[in-house]
PDB file of C-alpha atoms in Angstrom:
ATOM      1  CA  MET Y   1      80.080  22.405 155.461  1.00 52.00           C
ATOM      2  CA  LYS Y   2      83.048  24.054 153.481  1.00 77.00           C
ATOM      3  CA  THR Y   3      84.583  26.925 155.102  1.00 90.00           C
ATOM      4  CA  SER Y   4      86.908  28.145 152.977  1.00 96.00           C
ATOM      5  CA  VAL Y   5      86.414  31.863 151.851  1.00 97.00           C
ATOM      6  CA  GLY Y   6      87.720  34.155 148.883  1.00 98.00           C
ATOM      7  CA  PHE Y   7      88.211  37.546 149.460  1.00 98.00           C
ATOM      8  CA  ASP Y   8      88.327  41.218 147.132  1.00 98.00           C
ATOM      9  CA  LEU Y   9      91.259  43.398 148.018  1.00 98.00           C
ATOM     10  CA  ASP Y  10      90.854  47.087 147.327  1.00 97.00           C
ATOM     11  CA  MET Y  11      87.908  48.084 150.084  1.00 97.00           C
ATOM     12  CA  THR Y  12      87.286  45.075 150.930  1.00 98.00           C
ATOM     13  CA  LEU Y  13      90.462  43.966 153.058  1.00 98.00           C
ATOM     14  CA  ALA Y  14      92.525  46.689 152.067  1.00 98.00           C
ATOM     15  CA  ASP Y  15      92.301  50.807 152.429  1.00 98.00           C
ATOM     16  CA  THR Y  16      94.319  51.365 149.175  1.00 97.00           C
ATOM     17  CA  ARG Y  17      92.881  55.052 148.546  1.00 97.00           C
ATOM     18  CA  ALA Y  18      95.377  56.688 149.715  1.00 97.00           C
ATOM     19  CA  GLY Y  19      98.273  54.996 148.035  1.00 97.00           C
ATOM     20  CA  ILE Y  20      96.358  54.776 144.522  1.00 97.00           C
ATOM     21  CA  ALA Y  21      95.568  58.668 144.835  1.00 98.00           C
ATOM     22  CA  ALA Y  22      99.271  59.360 145.621  1.00 98.00           C
ATOM     23  CA  VAL Y  23      99.535  56.842 142.483  1.00 98.00           C
ATOM     24  CA  TYR Y  24      97.330  59.172 140.025  1.00 98.00           C
ATOM     25  CA  ASP Y  25      98.563  62.574 141.524  1.00 98.00           C
ATOM     26  CA  GLU Y  26     102.321  61.652 140.348  1.00 97.00           C
ATOM     27  CA  LEU Y  27     100.778  60.572 137.226  1.00 97.00           C
ATOM     28  CA  ALA Y  28      98.889  63.694 136.772  1.00 97.00           C
ATOM     29  CA  VAL Y  29     102.318  65.211 137.219  1.00 97.00           C
ATOM     30  CA  ARG Y  30     104.344  63.279 134.935  1.00 97.00           C
ATOM     31  CA  LEU Y  31     101.621  63.066 132.116  1.00 97.00           C
ATOM     32  CA  GLY Y  32      99.992  66.594 132.341  1.00 97.00           C
ATOM     33  CA  VAL Y  33      96.807  65.054 133.027  1.00 96.00           C
ATOM     34  CA  PRO Y  34      94.417  66.265 135.064  1.00 96.00           C
ATOM     35  CA  PHE Y  35      93.546  63.338 136.645  1.00 97.00           C
ATOM     36  CA  ASP Y  36      90.747  63.589 140.095  1.00 97.00           C
ATOM     37  CA  SER Y  37      91.990  61.224 142.398  1.00 97.00           C
ATOM     38  CA  ALA Y  38      89.767  62.099 145.110  1.00 96.00           C
ATOM     39  CA  ALA Y  39      87.201  61.184 142.413  1.00 96.00           C
ATOM     40  CA  ILE Y  40      88.774  58.170 141.344  1.00 97.00           C
ATOM     41  CA  VAL Y  41      89.175  56.241 144.455  1.00 96.00           C
ATOM     42  CA  ARG Y  42      85.864  56.663 145.946  1.00 94.00           C
ATOM     43  CA  ARG Y  43      84.991  54.183 142.658  1.00 92.00           C
ATOM     44  CA  LEU Y  44      87.202  51.844 143.115  1.00 93.00           C
ATOM     45  CA  GLY Y  45      86.814  48.549 141.405  1.00 90.00           C
ATOM     46  CA  PRO Y  46      86.987  48.363 138.195  1.00 91.00           C
ATOM     47  CA  PRO Y  47      90.286  47.096 136.131  1.00 92.00           C
ATOM     48  CA  LEU Y  48      92.985  50.279 136.108  1.00 95.00           C
ATOM     49  CA  GLU Y  49      93.195  50.460 132.330  1.00 95.00           C
ATOM     50  CA  VAL Y  50      89.015  51.458 132.527  1.00 95.00           C
ATOM     51  CA  GLU Y  51      89.316  54.018 134.823  1.00 96.00           C
ATOM     52  CA  LEU Y  52      92.174  55.453 132.705  1.00 97.00           C
ATOM     53  CA  ALA Y  53      89.846  55.449 129.393  1.00 97.00           C
ATOM     54  CA  ASN Y  54      87.766  58.181 131.018  1.00 97.00           C
ATOM     55  CA  TRP Y  55      91.075  60.317 131.126  1.00 97.00           C
ATOM     56  CA  LEU Y  56      92.651  59.556 128.061  1.00 98.00           C
ATOM     57  CA  PRO Y  57      92.268  58.076 124.209  1.00 97.00           C
ATOM     58  CA  ALA Y  58      92.205  54.599 123.900  1.00 97.00           C
ATOM     59  CA  GLU Y  59      95.391  54.823 122.137  1.00 98.00           C
ATOM     60  CA  GLU Y  60      97.506  56.732 125.313  1.00 98.00           C
ATOM     61  CA  VAL Y  61      96.221  54.012 128.235  1.00 98.00           C
ATOM     62  CA  PRO Y  62      98.356  50.935 127.778  1.00 97.00           C
ATOM     63  CA  ALA Y  63     101.452  53.310 128.448  1.00 98.00           C
ATOM     64  CA  ALA Y  64      99.825  54.735 131.211  1.00 98.00           C
ATOM     65  CA  ALA Y  65      98.438  51.795 132.772  1.00 97.00           C
ATOM     66  CA  ASP Y  66     102.113  50.553 132.445  1.00 97.00           C
ATOM     67  CA  LEU Y  67     103.716  54.026 134.102  1.00 98.00           C
ATOM     68  CA  TYR Y  68     101.095  53.355 136.791  1.00 97.00           C
ATOM     69  CA  ARG Y  69     102.408  50.491 137.764  1.00 97.00           C
ATOM     70  CA  GLU Y  70     105.882  51.143 137.356  1.00 97.00           C
ATOM     71  CA  ILE Y  71     105.308  54.130 140.548  1.00 97.00           C
ATOM     72  CA  TYR Y  72     103.032  51.972 142.422  1.00 97.00           C
ATOM     73  CA  PRO Y  73     105.056  49.786 144.046  1.00 97.00           C
ATOM     74  CA  GLU Y  74     106.553  52.492 145.815  1.00 96.00           C
ATOM     75  CA  MET Y  75     104.409  55.147 145.673  1.00 96.00           C
ATOM     76  CA  GLY Y  76     101.001  53.038 146.430  1.00 97.00           C
ATOM     77  CA  VAL Y  77     101.660  50.090 148.537  1.00 97.00           C
ATOM     78  CA  PRO Y  78     103.532  51.757 151.651  1.00 97.00           C
ATOM     79  CA  VAL Y  79     100.963  53.530 152.757  1.00 96.00           C
ATOM     80  CA  HIS Y  80      97.881  50.982 152.411  1.00 98.00           C
ATOM     81  CA  THR Y  81      96.713  49.899 155.374  1.00 98.00           C
ATOM     82  CA  ALA Y  82      93.946  46.947 156.718  1.00 98.00           C
ATOM     83  CA  MET Y  83      90.422  47.594 156.784  1.00 98.00           C
ATOM     84  CA  PRO Y  84      88.973  47.553 159.964  1.00 98.00           C
ATOM     85  CA  GLY Y  85      87.953  43.970 160.886  1.00 98.00           C
ATOM     86  CA  ALA Y  86      90.253  42.216 157.951  1.00 98.00           C
ATOM     87  CA  HIS Y  87      92.414  40.012 159.875  1.00 98.00           C
ATOM     88  CA  GLU Y  88      89.858  39.271 162.195  1.00 98.00           C
ATOM     89  CA  ALA Y  89      87.673  38.079 159.466  1.00 98.00           C
ATOM     90  CA  ILE Y  90      90.589  36.275 158.153  1.00 98.00           C
ATOM     91  CA  GLU Y  91      91.339  34.239 161.735  1.00 97.00           C
ATOM     92  CA  ALA Y  92      87.727  33.200 161.790  1.00 96.00           C
ATOM     93  CA  VAL Y  93      87.976  31.427 158.802  1.00 96.00           C
ATOM     94  CA  ARG Y  94      91.487  29.522 159.630  1.00 95.00           C
ATOM     95  CA  ARG Y  95      89.466  28.973 163.392  1.00 94.00           C
ATOM     96  CA  ALA Y  96      86.951  27.042 160.967  1.00 93.00           C
ATOM     97  CA  GLY Y  97      89.597  25.323 159.411  1.00 93.00           C
ATOM     98  CA  GLY Y  98      88.891  26.875 156.094  1.00 95.00           C
ATOM     99  CA  GLY Y  99      91.856  28.013 153.586  1.00 96.00           C
ATOM    100  CA  VAL Y 100      91.795  31.735 152.507  1.00 98.00           C
ATOM    101  CA  ILE Y 101      92.086  33.199 148.508  1.00 98.00           C
ATOM    102  CA  VAL Y 102      92.422  36.834 147.407  1.00 98.00           C
ATOM    103  CA  VAL Y 103      90.931  37.139 144.126  1.00 98.00           C
ATOM    104  CA  THR Y 104      91.176  41.126 142.915  1.00 97.00           C
ATOM    105  CA  GLY Y 105      91.216  43.111 139.938  1.00 95.00           C
ATOM    106  CA  LYS Y 106      94.798  44.785 140.977  1.00 96.00           C
ATOM    107  CA  ASN Y 107      97.869  43.169 139.417  1.00 95.00           C
ATOM    108  CA  VAL Y 108      99.345  39.634 141.120  1.00 97.00           C
ATOM    109  CA  ARG Y 109     102.467  41.739 142.065  1.00 97.00           C
ATOM    110  CA  ASP Y 110     101.018  44.539 144.081  1.00 97.00           C
ATOM    111  CA  ALA Y 111      98.527  42.189 145.266  1.00 97.00           C
ATOM    112  CA  LYS Y 112     100.824  40.324 147.300  1.00 98.00           C
ATOM    113  CA  GLY Y 113     102.979  42.975 147.961  1.00 97.00           C
ATOM    114  CA  THR Y 114      99.517  44.698 149.385  1.00 98.00           C
ATOM    115  CA  VAL Y 115      98.625  41.641 151.394  1.00 98.00           C
ATOM    116  CA  LYS Y 116     102.519  40.597 152.551  1.00 97.00           C
ATOM    117  CA  THR Y 117     102.569  45.060 153.993  1.00 97.00           C
ATOM    118  CA  LEU Y 118      99.670  44.335 155.663  1.00 98.00           C
ATOM    119  CA  GLY Y 119     100.404  40.806 157.383  1.00 98.00           C
ATOM    120  CA  LEU Y 120      97.537  38.986 155.843  1.00 98.00           C
ATOM    121  CA  ASP Y 121      97.491  35.506 156.227  1.00 96.00           C
ATOM    122  CA  VAL Y 122      96.312  34.078 153.354  1.00 98.00           C
ATOM    123  CA  ASP Y 123      96.716  31.072 151.498  1.00 97.00           C
ATOM    124  CA  GLU Y 124      96.602  32.590 147.571  1.00 98.00           C
ATOM    125  CA  VAL Y 125      96.196  35.442 145.333  1.00 98.00           C
ATOM    126  CA  VAL Y 126      94.731  35.597 142.183  1.00 98.00           C
ATOM    127  CA  GLY Y 127      95.531  38.883 140.141  1.00 97.00           C
ATOM    128  CA  SER Y 128      94.049  40.949 137.430  1.00 95.00           C
ATOM    129  CA  VAL Y 129      90.883  39.481 137.446  1.00 96.00           C
ATOM    130  CA  PHE Y 130      87.292  41.287 137.491  1.00 95.00           C
ATOM    131  CA  GLY Y 131      83.853  40.542 137.918  1.00 96.00           C
ATOM    132  CA  PRO Y 132      82.474  37.361 136.726  1.00 97.00           C
ATOM    133  CA  ASP Y 133      86.234  36.402 135.470  1.00 97.00           C
ATOM    134  CA  LYS Y 134      86.414  36.055 139.446  1.00 98.00           C
ATOM    135  CA  GLY Y 135      85.098  32.965 138.993  1.00 98.00           C
ATOM    136  CA  SER Y 136      87.248  30.097 138.136  1.00 98.00           C
ATOM    137  CA  ALA Y 137      89.507  30.541 140.527  1.00 98.00           C
ATOM    138  CA  LEU Y 138      87.329  30.750 143.520  1.00 98.00           C
ATOM    139  CA  ALA Y 139      85.588  27.609 141.971  1.00 97.00           C
ATOM    140  CA  ARG Y 140      88.967  25.925 141.854  1.00 97.00           C
ATOM    141  CA  PHE Y 141      89.983  27.197 145.407  1.00 97.00           C
ATOM    142  CA  GLY Y 142      86.936  25.963 147.085  1.00 95.00           C
ATOM    143  CA  ALA Y 143      85.541  28.598 147.884  1.00 97.00           C
ATOM    144  CA  ALA Y 144      82.191  28.515 149.603  1.00 96.00           C
ATOM    145  CA  ALA Y 145      81.880  32.101 149.643  1.00 97.00           C
ATOM    146  CA  TYR Y 146      83.433  35.043 148.240  1.00 98.00           C
ATOM    147  CA  VAL Y 147      83.345  38.210 150.580  1.00 98.00           C
ATOM    148  CA  GLY Y 148      83.450  42.024 148.406  1.00 98.00           C
ATOM    149  CA  ASP Y 149      82.222  45.877 148.057  1.00 98.00           C
ATOM    150  CA  HIS Y 150      81.285  45.876 144.515  1.00 97.00           C
ATOM    151  CA  VAL Y 151      78.389  45.029 142.238  1.00 97.00           C
ATOM    152  CA  ALA Y 152      80.882  43.000 140.523  1.00 97.00           C
ATOM    153  CA  ASP Y 153      82.170  40.729 143.352  1.00 98.00           C
ATOM    154  CA  ILE Y 154      78.219  39.515 143.733  1.00 98.00           C
ATOM    155  CA  GLN Y 155      79.122  37.932 140.100  1.00 98.00           C
ATOM    156  CA  ALA Y 156      82.048  37.025 140.230  1.00 98.00           C
ATOM    157  CA  ALA Y 157      80.596  34.880 143.679  1.00 98.00           C
ATOM    158  CA  ARG Y 158      77.607  33.847 141.106  1.00 98.00           C
ATOM    159  CA  ALA Y 159      80.531  32.253 138.470  1.00 98.00           C
ATOM    160  CA  GLY Y 160      82.417  30.346 141.381  1.00 97.00           C
ATOM    161  CA  GLY Y 161      79.061  28.973 142.998  1.00 96.00           C
ATOM    162  CA  ALA Y 162      79.970  30.789 146.191  1.00 97.00           C
ATOM    163  CA  VAL Y 163      78.017  32.669 148.244  1.00 96.00           C
ATOM    164  CA  SER Y 164      78.078  36.520 148.020  1.00 98.00           C
ATOM    165  CA  VAL Y 165      78.549  38.028 150.814  1.00 98.00           C
ATOM    166  CA  THR Y 166      79.509  41.967 150.407  1.00 98.00           C
ATOM    167  CA  VAL Y 167      80.098  45.134 152.601  1.00 98.00           C
ATOM    168  CA  ALA Y 168      79.494  48.627 151.659  1.00 98.00           C
ATOM    169  CA  THR Y 169      82.585  49.876 152.600  1.00 97.00           C
ATOM    170  CA  GLY Y 170      83.195  50.729 148.974  1.00 95.00           C
ATOM    171  CA  PRO Y 171      80.794  52.274 146.659  1.00 94.00           C
ATOM    172  CA  TYR Y 172      77.951  50.598 147.459  1.00 96.00           C
ATOM    173  CA  THR Y 173      75.392  51.147 150.717  1.00 97.00           C
ATOM    174  CA  VAL Y 174      73.974  47.906 152.056  1.00 98.00           C
ATOM    175  CA  GLY Y 175      70.638  48.727 150.665  1.00 98.00           C
ATOM    176  CA  GLU Y 176      72.405  48.845 147.138  1.00 98.00           C
ATOM    177  CA  LEU Y 177      74.313  45.462 147.328  1.00 98.00           C
ATOM    178  CA  ARG Y 178      70.882  43.991 148.477  1.00 97.00           C
ATOM    179  CA  ASP Y 179      69.153  45.639 145.389  1.00 98.00           C
ATOM    180  CA  HIS Y 180      72.142  43.851 143.132  1.00 97.00           C
ATOM    181  CA  GLY Y 181      71.195  40.345 144.800  1.00 97.00           C
ATOM    182  CA  ALA Y 182      74.277  40.218 147.344  1.00 98.00           C
ATOM    183  CA  ASP Y 183      73.176  37.068 149.496  1.00 97.00           C
ATOM    184  CA  VAL Y 184      74.446  38.756 152.777  1.00 97.00           C
ATOM    185  CA  ALA Y 185      75.404  42.774 153.129  1.00 98.00           C
ATOM    186  CA  LEU Y 186      77.491  43.756 156.142  1.00 98.00           C
ATOM    187  CA  GLY Y 187      78.207  47.302 156.929  1.00 98.00           C
ATOM    188  CA  ASP Y 188      82.072  46.309 156.912  1.00 98.00           C
ATOM    189  CA  LEU Y 189      84.215  43.277 157.900  1.00 98.00           C
ATOM    190  CA  THR Y 190      84.082  43.696 161.517  1.00 98.00           C
ATOM    191  CA  GLU Y 191      80.438  42.596 161.116  1.00 98.00           C
ATOM    192  CA  PHE Y 192      82.136  39.223 159.143  1.00 98.00           C
ATOM    193  CA  ALA Y 193      83.363  37.041 161.912  1.00 96.00           C
ATOM    194  CA  ALA Y 194      79.548  37.068 163.998  1.00 96.00           C
ATOM    195  CA  TRP Y 195      78.404  36.254 160.694  1.00 96.00           C
ATOM    196  CA  PHE Y 196      80.481  33.643 160.098  1.00 96.00           C
ATOM    197  CA  ALA Y 197      80.174  31.944 163.146  1.00 93.00           C
ATOM    198  CA  GLY Y 198      76.445  31.676 162.526  1.00 92.00           C
ATOM    199  CA  TRP Y 199      76.629  30.445 159.016  1.00 87.00           C
ATOM    200  CA  GLN Y 200      73.956  28.433 157.401  1.00 56.00           C
ATOM    201  CA  PRO Y 201      74.767  25.110 155.039  1.00 49.00           C
ATOM    202  CA  HIS Y 202      75.534  26.819 151.212  1.00 48.00           C
ATOM    203  CA  ASP Y 203      72.965  25.448 150.085  1.00 45.00           C
ATOM    204  CA  ALA Y 204      70.549  27.177 152.499  1.00 43.00           C
ATOM    205  CA  LEU Y 205      71.582  30.522 151.477  1.00 41.00           C
ATOM    206  CA  ARG Y 206      70.590  30.049 147.780  1.00 39.00           C
TER     207      ARG Y 206
END
């Protein structure tokens, strides 16, 4: 059985809410736009430009995205924390001889900065991809499962030929993730190691 696993980053391995909220609050001051950072961090998942389009005219989004990314390394990354069970989940994959890839919508620089800050033991980080666009990275790495908190991560797993493992630590409940077609729905990553230890061969879950 293949044992390599892909993980999403925001609200799967990393609790990035405080950092992202801080960046949006600073962006609000600089741009004079009343971003509701509390509402934004409750729906993390889609690309930055998609969120910004909820608040700004289309022609202003690219410059705002550039400014956000300029601010992020200093204000966002340092306050990120690991999600409960994140290190243990990665260790479970390592003990089984598997590799670990992070595939995220966050840009590569800030994704790598977050991984380094949190001391996450991963082999590769792929950024700036969302939903099915994550599939090629998962397939190339040979990930047999992909773990995420968003329904778009279910699509990512499907596109990469991987088992969809979800955690209800983002905007969706366990029931909603199951309803959207997840192969496995966990409450959070603290449940991952036990599930992984008893994982059936890949084809048995399809």
